[in-house]
């Protein structure tokens, strides 16, 4: 037995990094990579049935010193944001200013499916989503799951998850059913963004491993089932420190809170200037199925402020700041109930990026992705915008303006230039899609294939370099890795769809056709006049299945030509529609073929057996 653990090992490690996706940073024969202890995120003990493992959060860099991980850029983005926030705060306050940190509380949505059924569905096993499946007679239209009691088996599962998270130091706070049948949510209490990010990864791991113990499969895919809601991960984000508190807290009189207005103004400018980058940060093959599908925020990135704040910022824009609507009280007319304080703004489910009282909620993030990428983008664009605001404030102050005059001048300029990104209406409406693009000049990057190339734009490269978050090489490597992931995800799905259609669905359809043909012959022999309509219908869909499978197979042939961007366009606009056509024929067959012969567990079984 060797029982030696040196401090050196703790501080720096050298894992084999050879198979790690590195986006061209080095050749595969060059394997050296280093880990370095991140002391700002607590080490923890991971418990499995056979023992405990000490886990030490680390960054991961290559021998050449480039970041291979998501933690290094996250820490850098936080430092960049802190540096600029310090600058702005120094102009505003005369007291001490503690380091500014970003905070994150990520709400995690997920599905639970009985593991007995997932074992029979290779699509759920390999792709994490159903590639086939006709809609069940009942979906989510009654909202009876959302507002119903948590099923006991699920409650037991949730309590087990929470107990394990507690042991890992992760403060789970919220649990509830979600909109779709079989869908649930867990939210931890918010923590420093870096810690919250590590904890978020652990939450996903614990959800999956605990589900197995309870005979469930936990699906973190953004759209496991067509026709019912998909899953997101709402990233609640704010910045603050120990001396000034939450810098995004408006207080009761936001119009008098200069500090808040300037930081909020910086967020607005950031979203307007770098909305496409935010879109790129949430771009995955799986999240594309959800965004813009009238159940999740659209792919157009805008900001929702709520009525009170929107009004304050509109006043700023018009040059006249008179006041802000206070907190109203709602009397319910029942004297045993208290009067309820009304929030100064409602919630807007259709907005990708919404202000929710003392933080912003990035609602378009995918349920299966790390929150690091989105947080890096939020911190970096904020650092850039705070710098922009601080620069102008300094100029105004130097020319003799009072702090208040200077701040309002800067805020007015911010709103004049960037107010177009503020939108309080229905983000699902087609009217918004038109206005956003045609009148407000916002980009609608529908697919990952459209969004990822944003990472190659010169202004994005300049942003990350200027803020010291990613070098051009590191940024380019991210583009390559994410593009590759996108291509592979769709290729795997396309191959799988073909395999399932040809080896499971087609044989079932043919067996049923034979059975129908036999029955028609028997009826004829008995001198009856047989009705061929069902057989004809099944035969038509079977032929369509055969044909569309052939087209998909041909589409897969042309898969590896051209640049990554060209290949992504092929996946988005050739492969995905071809897969859709195969599915269309297969799902039509599912509603006709004898249930005994159908090889795949149905949506009803997957969604409603708990
Ligand atoms: P809801 O779904 O109603 O928004 P949840 O309780 O499900 O509420 O999730 C809210 C999340 O926002 C929690 O993780 C919470 O800790 C987090 N949160 C609250 N305040 C802040 C803040 N100032 N900064 C970041 N996250 C916050
Ligand atoms: Mg929630």
XYZ file of C-alpha atoms in Angstrom, residues 42 44 164-172 191 195 199:
14
model
C -14.042 23.962 -2.192
C -15.090 17.760 -1.751
C -26.244 13.869 -1.413
C -25.964 17.488 -2.535
C -26.009 18.584 1.092
C -23.054 16.287 1.794
C -21.218 17.871 -1.144
C -21.882 21.333 0.221
C -24.442 22.234 -2.447
C -27.420 24.142 -1.065
C -30.481 22.813 -2.937
C -23.263 31.145 -4.916
C -18.406 27.754 -7.215
C -21.679 22.725 -8.180
